[in-house]
Short mmCIF file of C-alpha atoms and ligand atoms in Angstrom, two decimals:
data_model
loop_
_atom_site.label_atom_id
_atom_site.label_comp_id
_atom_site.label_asym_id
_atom_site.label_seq_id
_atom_site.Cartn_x
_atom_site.Cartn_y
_atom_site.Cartn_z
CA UNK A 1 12.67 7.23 -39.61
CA UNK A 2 12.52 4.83 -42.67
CA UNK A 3 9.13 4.07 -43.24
CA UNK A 4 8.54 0.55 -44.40
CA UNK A 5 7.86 -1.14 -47.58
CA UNK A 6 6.96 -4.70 -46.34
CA UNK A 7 3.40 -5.62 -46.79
CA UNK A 8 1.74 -4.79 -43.38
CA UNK A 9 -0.58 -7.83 -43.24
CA UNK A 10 2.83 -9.88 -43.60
CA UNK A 11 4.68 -8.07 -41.27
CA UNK A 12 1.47 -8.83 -38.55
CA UNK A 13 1.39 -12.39 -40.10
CA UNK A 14 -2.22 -12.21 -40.96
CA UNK A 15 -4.24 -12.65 -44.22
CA UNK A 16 -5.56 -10.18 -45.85
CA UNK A 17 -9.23 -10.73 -44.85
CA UNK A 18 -8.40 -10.59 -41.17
CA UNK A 19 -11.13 -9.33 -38.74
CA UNK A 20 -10.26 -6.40 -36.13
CA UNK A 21 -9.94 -9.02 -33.56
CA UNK A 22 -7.22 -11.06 -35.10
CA UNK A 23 -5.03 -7.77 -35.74
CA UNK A 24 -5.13 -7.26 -32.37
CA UNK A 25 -4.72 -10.52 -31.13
CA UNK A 26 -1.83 -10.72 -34.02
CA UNK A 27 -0.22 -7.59 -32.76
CA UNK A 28 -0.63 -7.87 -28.88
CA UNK A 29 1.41 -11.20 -29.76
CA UNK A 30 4.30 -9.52 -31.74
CA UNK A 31 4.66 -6.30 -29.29
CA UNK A 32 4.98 -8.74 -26.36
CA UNK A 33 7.93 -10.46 -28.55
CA UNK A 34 9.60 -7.77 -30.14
CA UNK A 35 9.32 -4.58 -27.39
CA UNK A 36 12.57 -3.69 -26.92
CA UNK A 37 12.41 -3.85 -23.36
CA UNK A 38 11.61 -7.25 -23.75
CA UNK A 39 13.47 -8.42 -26.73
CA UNK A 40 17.56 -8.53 -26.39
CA UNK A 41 17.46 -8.98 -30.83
CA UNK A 42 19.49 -6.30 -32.53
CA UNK A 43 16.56 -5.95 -35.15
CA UNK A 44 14.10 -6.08 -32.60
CA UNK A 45 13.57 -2.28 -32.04
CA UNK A 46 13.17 -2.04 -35.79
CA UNK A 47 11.25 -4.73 -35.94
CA UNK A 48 8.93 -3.26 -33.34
CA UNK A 49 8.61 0.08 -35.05
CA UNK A 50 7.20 -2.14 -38.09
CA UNK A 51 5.00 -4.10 -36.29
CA UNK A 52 3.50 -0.77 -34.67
CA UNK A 53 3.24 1.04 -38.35
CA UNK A 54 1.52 -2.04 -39.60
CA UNK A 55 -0.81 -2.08 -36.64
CA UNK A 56 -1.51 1.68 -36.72
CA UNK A 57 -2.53 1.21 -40.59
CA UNK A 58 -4.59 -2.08 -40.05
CA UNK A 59 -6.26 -0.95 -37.28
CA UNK A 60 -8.17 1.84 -38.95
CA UNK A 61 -10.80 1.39 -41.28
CA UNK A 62 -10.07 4.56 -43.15
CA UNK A 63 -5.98 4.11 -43.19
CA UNK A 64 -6.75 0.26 -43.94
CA UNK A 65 -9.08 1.00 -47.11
CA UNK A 66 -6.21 3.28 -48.11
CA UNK A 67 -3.44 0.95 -48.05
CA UNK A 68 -5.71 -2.42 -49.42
CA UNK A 69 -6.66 0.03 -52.40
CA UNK A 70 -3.28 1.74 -53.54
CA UNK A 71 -0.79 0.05 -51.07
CA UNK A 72 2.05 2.65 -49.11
CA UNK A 73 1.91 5.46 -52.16
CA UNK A 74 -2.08 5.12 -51.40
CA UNK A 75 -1.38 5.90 -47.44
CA UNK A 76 1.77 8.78 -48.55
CA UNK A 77 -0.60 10.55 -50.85
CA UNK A 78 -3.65 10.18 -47.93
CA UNK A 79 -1.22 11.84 -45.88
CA UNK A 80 -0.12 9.22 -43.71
CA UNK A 81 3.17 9.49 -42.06
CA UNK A 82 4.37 6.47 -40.18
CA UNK A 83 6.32 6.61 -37.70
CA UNK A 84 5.29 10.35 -36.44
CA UNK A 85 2.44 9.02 -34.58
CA UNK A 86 2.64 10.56 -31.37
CA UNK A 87 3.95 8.37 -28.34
CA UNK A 88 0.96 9.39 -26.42
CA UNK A 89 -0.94 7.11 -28.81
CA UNK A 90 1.69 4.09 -29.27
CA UNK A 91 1.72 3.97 -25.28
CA UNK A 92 -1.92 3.71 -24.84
CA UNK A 93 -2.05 0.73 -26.67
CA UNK A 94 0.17 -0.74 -24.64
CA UNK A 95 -1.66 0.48 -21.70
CA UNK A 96 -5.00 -0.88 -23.31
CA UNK A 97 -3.14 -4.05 -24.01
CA UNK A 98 -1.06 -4.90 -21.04
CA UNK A 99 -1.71 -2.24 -18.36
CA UNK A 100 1.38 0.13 -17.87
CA UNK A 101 3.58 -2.64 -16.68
CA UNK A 102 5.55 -3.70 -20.36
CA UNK A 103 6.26 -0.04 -21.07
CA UNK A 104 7.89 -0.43 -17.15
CA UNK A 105 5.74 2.86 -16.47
CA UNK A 106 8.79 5.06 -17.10
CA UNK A 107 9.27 5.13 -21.15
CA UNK A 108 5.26 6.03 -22.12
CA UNK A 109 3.18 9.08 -22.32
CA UNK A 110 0.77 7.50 -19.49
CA UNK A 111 2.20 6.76 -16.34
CA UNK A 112 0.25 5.71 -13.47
CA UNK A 113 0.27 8.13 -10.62
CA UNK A 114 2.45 7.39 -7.65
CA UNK A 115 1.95 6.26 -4.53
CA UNK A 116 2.29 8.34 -1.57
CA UNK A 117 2.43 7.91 2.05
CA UNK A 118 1.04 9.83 4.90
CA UNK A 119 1.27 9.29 8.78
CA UNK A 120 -1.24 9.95 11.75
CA UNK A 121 -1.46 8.94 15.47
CA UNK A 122 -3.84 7.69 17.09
CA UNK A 123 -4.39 6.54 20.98
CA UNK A 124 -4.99 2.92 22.22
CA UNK A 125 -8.61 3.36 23.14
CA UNK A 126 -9.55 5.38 19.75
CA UNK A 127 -7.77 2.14 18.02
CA UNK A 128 -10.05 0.26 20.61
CA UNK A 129 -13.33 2.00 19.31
CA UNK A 130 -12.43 2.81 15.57
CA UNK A 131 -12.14 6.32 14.52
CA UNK A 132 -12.53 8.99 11.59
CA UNK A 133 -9.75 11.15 11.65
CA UNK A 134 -8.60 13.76 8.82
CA UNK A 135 -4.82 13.38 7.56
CA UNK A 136 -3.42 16.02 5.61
CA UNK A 137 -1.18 14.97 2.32
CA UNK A 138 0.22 16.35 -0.61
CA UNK A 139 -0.46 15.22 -3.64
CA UNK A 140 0.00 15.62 -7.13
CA UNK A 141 -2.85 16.90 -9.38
CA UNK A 142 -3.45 17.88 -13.03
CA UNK A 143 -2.08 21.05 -13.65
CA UNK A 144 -5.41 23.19 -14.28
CA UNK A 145 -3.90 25.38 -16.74
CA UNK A 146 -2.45 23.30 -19.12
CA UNK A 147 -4.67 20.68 -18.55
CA UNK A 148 -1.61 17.96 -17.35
CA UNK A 149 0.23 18.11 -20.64
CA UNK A 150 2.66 20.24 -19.90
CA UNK A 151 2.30 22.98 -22.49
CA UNK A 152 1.53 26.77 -22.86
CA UNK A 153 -1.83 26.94 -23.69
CA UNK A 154 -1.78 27.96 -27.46
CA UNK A 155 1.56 26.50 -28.08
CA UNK A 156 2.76 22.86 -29.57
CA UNK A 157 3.64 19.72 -28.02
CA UNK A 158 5.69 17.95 -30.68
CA UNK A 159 7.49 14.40 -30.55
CA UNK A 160 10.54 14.39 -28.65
CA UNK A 161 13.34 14.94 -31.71
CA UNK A 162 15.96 13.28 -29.63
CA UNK A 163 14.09 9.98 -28.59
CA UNK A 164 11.35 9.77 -31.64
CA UNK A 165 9.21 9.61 -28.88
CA UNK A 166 10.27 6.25 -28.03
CA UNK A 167 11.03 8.26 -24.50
CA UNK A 168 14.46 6.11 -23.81
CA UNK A 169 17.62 6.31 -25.70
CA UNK A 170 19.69 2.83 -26.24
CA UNK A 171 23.49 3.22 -26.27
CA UNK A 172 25.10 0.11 -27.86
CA UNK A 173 29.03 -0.33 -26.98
CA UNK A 174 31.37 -2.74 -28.48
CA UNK A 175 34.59 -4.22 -26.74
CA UNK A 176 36.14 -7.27 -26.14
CA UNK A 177 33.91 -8.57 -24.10
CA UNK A 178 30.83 -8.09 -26.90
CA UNK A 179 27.98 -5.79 -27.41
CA UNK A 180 26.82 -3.91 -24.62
CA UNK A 181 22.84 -2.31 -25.30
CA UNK A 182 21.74 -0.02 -22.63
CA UNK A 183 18.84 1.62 -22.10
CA UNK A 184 17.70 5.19 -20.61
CA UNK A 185 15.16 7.45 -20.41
CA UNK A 186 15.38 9.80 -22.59
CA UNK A 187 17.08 13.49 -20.73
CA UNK A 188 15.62 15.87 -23.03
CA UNK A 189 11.61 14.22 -22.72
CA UNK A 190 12.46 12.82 -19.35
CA UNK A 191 10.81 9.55 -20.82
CA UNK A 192 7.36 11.21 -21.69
CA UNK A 193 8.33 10.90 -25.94
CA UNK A 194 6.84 14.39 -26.14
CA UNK A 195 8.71 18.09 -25.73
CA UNK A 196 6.37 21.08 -25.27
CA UNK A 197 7.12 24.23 -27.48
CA UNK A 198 6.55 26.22 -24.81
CA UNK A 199 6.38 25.52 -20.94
CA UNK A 200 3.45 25.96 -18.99
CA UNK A 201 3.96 29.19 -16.78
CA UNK A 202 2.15 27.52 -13.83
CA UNK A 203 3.83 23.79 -13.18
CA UNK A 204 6.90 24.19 -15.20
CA UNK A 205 5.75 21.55 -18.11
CA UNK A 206 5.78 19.39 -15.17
CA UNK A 207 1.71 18.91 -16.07
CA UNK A 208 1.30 18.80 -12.38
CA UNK A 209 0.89 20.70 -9.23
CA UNK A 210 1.39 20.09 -5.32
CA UNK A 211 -2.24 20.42 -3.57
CA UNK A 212 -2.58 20.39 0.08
CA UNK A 213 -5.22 17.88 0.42
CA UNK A 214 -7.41 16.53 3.40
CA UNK A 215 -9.27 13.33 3.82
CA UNK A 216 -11.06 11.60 6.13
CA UNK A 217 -9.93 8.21 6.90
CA UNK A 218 -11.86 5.66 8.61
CA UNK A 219 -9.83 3.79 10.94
CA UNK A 220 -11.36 0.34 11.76
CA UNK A 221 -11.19 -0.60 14.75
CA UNK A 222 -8.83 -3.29 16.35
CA UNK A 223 -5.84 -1.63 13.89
CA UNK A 224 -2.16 -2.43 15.16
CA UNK A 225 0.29 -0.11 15.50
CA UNK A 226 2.11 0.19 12.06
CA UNK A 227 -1.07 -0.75 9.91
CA UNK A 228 -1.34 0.88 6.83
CA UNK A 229 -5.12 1.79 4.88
CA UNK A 230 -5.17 2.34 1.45
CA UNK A 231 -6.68 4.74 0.33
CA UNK A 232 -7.11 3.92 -3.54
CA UNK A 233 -6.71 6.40 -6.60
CA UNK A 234 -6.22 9.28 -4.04
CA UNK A 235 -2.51 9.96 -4.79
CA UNK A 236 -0.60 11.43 -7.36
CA UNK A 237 -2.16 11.92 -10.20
CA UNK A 238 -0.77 10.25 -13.57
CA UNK A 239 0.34 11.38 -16.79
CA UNK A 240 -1.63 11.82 -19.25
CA UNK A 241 -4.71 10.94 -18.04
CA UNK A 242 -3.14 7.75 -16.29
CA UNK A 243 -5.08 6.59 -13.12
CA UNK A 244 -3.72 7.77 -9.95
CA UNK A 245 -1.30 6.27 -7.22
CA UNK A 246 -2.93 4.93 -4.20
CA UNK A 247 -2.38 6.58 -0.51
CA UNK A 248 -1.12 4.50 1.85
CA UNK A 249 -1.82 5.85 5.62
CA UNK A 250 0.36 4.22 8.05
CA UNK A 251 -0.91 4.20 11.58
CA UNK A 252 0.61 4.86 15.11
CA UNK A 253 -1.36 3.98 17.83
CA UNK A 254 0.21 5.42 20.97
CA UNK A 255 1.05 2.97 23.89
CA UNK A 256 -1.40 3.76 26.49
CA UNK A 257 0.24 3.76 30.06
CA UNK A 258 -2.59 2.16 31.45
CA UNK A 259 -2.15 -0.57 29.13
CA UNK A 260 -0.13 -3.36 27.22
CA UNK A 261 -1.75 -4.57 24.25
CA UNK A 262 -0.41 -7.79 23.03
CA UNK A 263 -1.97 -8.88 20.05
CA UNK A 264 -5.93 -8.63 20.98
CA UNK A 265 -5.25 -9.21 24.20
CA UNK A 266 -4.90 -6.23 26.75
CA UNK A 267 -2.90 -6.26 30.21
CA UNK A 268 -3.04 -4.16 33.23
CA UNK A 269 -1.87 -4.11 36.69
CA UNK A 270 -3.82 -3.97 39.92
CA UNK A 271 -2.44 -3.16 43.30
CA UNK A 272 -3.99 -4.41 46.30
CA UNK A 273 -2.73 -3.36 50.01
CA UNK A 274 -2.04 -6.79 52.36
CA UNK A 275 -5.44 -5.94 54.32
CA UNK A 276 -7.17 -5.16 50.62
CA UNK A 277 -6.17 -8.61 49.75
CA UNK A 278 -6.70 -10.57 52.43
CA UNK A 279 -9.91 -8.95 53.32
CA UNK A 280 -11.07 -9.19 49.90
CA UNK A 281 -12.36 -5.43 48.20
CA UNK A 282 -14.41 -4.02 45.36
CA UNK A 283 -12.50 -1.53 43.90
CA UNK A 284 -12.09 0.96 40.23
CA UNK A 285 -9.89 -0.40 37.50
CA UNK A 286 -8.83 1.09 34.07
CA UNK A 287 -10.66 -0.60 31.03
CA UNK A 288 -10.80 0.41 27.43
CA UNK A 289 -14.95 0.45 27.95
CA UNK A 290 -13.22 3.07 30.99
CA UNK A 291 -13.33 3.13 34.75
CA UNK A 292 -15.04 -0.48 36.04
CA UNK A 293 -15.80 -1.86 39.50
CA UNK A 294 -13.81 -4.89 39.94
CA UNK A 295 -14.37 -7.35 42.96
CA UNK A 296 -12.01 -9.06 44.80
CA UNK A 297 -12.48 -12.16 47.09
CA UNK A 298 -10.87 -12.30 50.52
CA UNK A 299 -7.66 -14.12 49.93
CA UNK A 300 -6.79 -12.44 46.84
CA UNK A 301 -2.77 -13.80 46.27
CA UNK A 302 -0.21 -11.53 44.40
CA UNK A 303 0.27 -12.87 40.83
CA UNK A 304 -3.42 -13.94 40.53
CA UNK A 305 -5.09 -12.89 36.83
CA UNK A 306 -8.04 -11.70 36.76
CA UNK A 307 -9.71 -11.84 33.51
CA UNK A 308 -12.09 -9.71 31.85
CA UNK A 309 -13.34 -12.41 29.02
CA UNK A 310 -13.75 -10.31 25.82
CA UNK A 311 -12.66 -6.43 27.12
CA UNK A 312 -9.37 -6.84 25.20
CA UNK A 313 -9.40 -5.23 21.53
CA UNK A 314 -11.45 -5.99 18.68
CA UNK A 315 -10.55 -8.38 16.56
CA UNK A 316 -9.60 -6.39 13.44
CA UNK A 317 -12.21 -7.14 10.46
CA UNK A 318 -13.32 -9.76 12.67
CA UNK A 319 -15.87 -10.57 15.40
CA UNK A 320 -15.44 -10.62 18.93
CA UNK A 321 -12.60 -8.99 21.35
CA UNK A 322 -9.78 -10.35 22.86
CA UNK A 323 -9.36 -10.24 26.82
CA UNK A 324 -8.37 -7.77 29.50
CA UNK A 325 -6.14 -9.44 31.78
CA UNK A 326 -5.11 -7.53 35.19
CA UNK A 327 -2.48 -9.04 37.45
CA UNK A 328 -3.09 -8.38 40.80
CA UNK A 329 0.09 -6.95 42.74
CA UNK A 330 -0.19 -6.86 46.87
CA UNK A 331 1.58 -4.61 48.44
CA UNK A 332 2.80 -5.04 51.92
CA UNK A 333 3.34 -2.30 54.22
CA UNK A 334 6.74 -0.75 54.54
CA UNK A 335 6.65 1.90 56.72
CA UNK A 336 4.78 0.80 60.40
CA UNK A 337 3.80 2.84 63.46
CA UNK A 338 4.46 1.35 66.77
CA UNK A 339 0.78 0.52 66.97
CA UNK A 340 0.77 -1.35 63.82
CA UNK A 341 3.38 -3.39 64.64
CA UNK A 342 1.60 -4.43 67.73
CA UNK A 343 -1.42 -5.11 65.89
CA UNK A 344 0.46 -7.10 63.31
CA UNK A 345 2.24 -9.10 66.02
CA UNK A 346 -0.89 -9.55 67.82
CA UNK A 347 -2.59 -11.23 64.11
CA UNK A 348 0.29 -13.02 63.76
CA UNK A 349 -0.26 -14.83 67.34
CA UNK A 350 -3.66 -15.78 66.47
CA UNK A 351 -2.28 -17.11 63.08
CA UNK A 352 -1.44 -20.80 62.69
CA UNK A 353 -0.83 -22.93 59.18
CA UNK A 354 -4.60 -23.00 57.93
CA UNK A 355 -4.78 -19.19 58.23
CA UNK A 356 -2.63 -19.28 54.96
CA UNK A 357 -3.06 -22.70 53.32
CA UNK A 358 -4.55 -22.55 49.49
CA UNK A 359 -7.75 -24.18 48.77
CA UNK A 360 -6.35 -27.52 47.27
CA UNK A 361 -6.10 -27.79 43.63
CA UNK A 362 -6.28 -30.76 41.56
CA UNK A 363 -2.97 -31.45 41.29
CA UNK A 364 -2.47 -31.15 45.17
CA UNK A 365 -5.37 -33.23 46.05
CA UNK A 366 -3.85 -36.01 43.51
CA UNK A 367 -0.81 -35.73 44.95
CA UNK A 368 -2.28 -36.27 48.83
CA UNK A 369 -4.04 -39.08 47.28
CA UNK A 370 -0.70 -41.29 45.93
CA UNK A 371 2.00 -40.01 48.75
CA UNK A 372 -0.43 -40.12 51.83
ZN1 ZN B 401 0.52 23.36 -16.37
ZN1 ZN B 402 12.81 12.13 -25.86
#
């Protein structure tokens, strides 16, 4: 790699008296311009690897006294060698500068950790009350032995000769149509810029290992079916010393046979015999608080909803619960002895139209009042 012989505080367009700050500030600016995932110029990847060399010698006192005393023979005698800095470095600028995002978190050293998912199940009434419950995962952690970098320990990691350590390759094709750039990650890094001399017997240079891992998760309660909770920082781990991917735990609740939950509201069926109903009846129904006595005037119709203001589920990372609504089903006899049937006949004598007119509503007494 040709090392430059432009003047570094021209190349960063900044005088020679420039503070720390403004080489930053003068770099960030260029790198966002001239990356070449960003830039589509033919020179820009050059262009870039000046920009970085200028930055690398600016930004250090010692390499900076070096090179404003006896210029690039000052910084080849001092042992400087641009453009052999190791990726590792180059990329955590850009993750100090612009998080992982520019570098696309595939081409640098540090890559954020991935995200993983995990599934549990959970029933109705646990989603009702909120619950801790452990969910198993794998994830990805720093290889112990080689410390996540991949190599041997006692042997070399060395810049990727392929890539430079740039960690993707660009392939330029002409034809009719023009120039065609593409870029890949590099095959023979795998996009990390660095090879290891050696691989680590344990992960494989991979820097990381599968762990069975266990957490508790708190699930709040009112969750939906399908919810997800994130659990932050606890998933893969990243390269390099990258932060780690987040878990995301989806949650099942199970449909509870008792139940239909419709948003916070919960439904449930009650089924009262003829007599039940007409007599009227106290009797046990279902709740997600459990088993409640639930009373029933005389004259109880099929259809009627009873509600149970605030039984329902919680609202999630709210206040207050929705409702428990029970329909009340009446069930008329199918099956009569010869004695029931007499009795029936026999109430049915004594029966006339008051025995099963409704208490009058508003809309009936209106309507008495205007048709007579
Ligand atoms: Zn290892
Ligand atoms: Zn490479």
């Amino acid at each position: 790699m040709a090392t430059t012989e432009r003047d570094y505080y021209e190349l960063l367009g900044v005088s020679r008296d420039a503070s720390e700050a403004e080489i930053k500030k003068a770099f960030r600016g260029l790198a966002r311009e001239l990356h070449p995932d960003v830039s589509d110029a033919p020179d820009a990847q050059e262009r870039f690897r000046e920009v970085v060399e200028a930055y690398e010698v600016l930004s250090k006192s010692e390499t900076r006294e070096l090179y404003d005393r006896y210029g690039h023979a000052g910084l080849r005698s001092g042992g400087f060698q641009p453009g052999h800095f190791d990726l590792g470095s180059l990329s955590d600028l850009f993750a100090a500068f612009f998080g992982d995002d520019l570098l696309g978190g595939r081409g640098g050293g540090r890559t954020r950790g991935a995200d993983l998912a995990a599934a549990i199940e959970i029933d109705l009434v646990d989603a009702a009350r909120g619950v801790k419950r452990e969910v198993p995962f794998e994830v990805a952690v720093p290889c112990s032995r080689c410390g996540g970098d991949g190599a041997e320990p006692g042997s070399e990691i060395v810049t990727c000769p392929r890539c430079g350590g740039a960690g993707r390759l660009q392939h330029v094709s002409r034809s009719v149509f023009g120039e065609f750039v593409r870029t890949q990650a590099c095959p023979t890094c795998g996009g990390s810029g660095r090879t290891v001399e050696k691989p680590c017997t344990v992960c494989s240079g991979a820097g990381r290992i599968l762990e069975e891992r266990r957490l508790d998760v708190e699930i709040p309660p009112g969750i939906h079916d399908g919810q997800r909770i994130r659990l932050t920082g606890e998933g893969h781990a990243g390269t390099l010393g990258a932060r780690a991917g987040d878990v995301y735990v989806q949650v099942h609740v199970r449909p509870d046979p008792r139940f239909v939950r419709e948003a916070n509201d919960i439904f449930s069926n009650v089924d009262l015999t003829m007599t039940e109903a007409a007599l009227g009846t106290t009797l046990a129904v279902e709740t997600l608080d459990g088993e409640e006595e639930l009373e029933l005037a005389p004259g109880t119709q099929p259809g009627q909803i009873v509600v149970l203001r605030g039984r329902g589920m919680p609202v999630l990372q709210g206040f207050g619960r929705g409702d428990h609504r029970i329909l009340v089903n009446v069930v008329v006899p199918r099956h009569l002895t010869e004695e029931q049937r007499r009795l029936l006949a026999e109430f049915e004598s004594h029966s006339h139209e008051g025995t099963y007119k409704a208490e009058e509503g508003l809309f009936e007494k209106l309507k008495s009042m205007f048709l007579g």
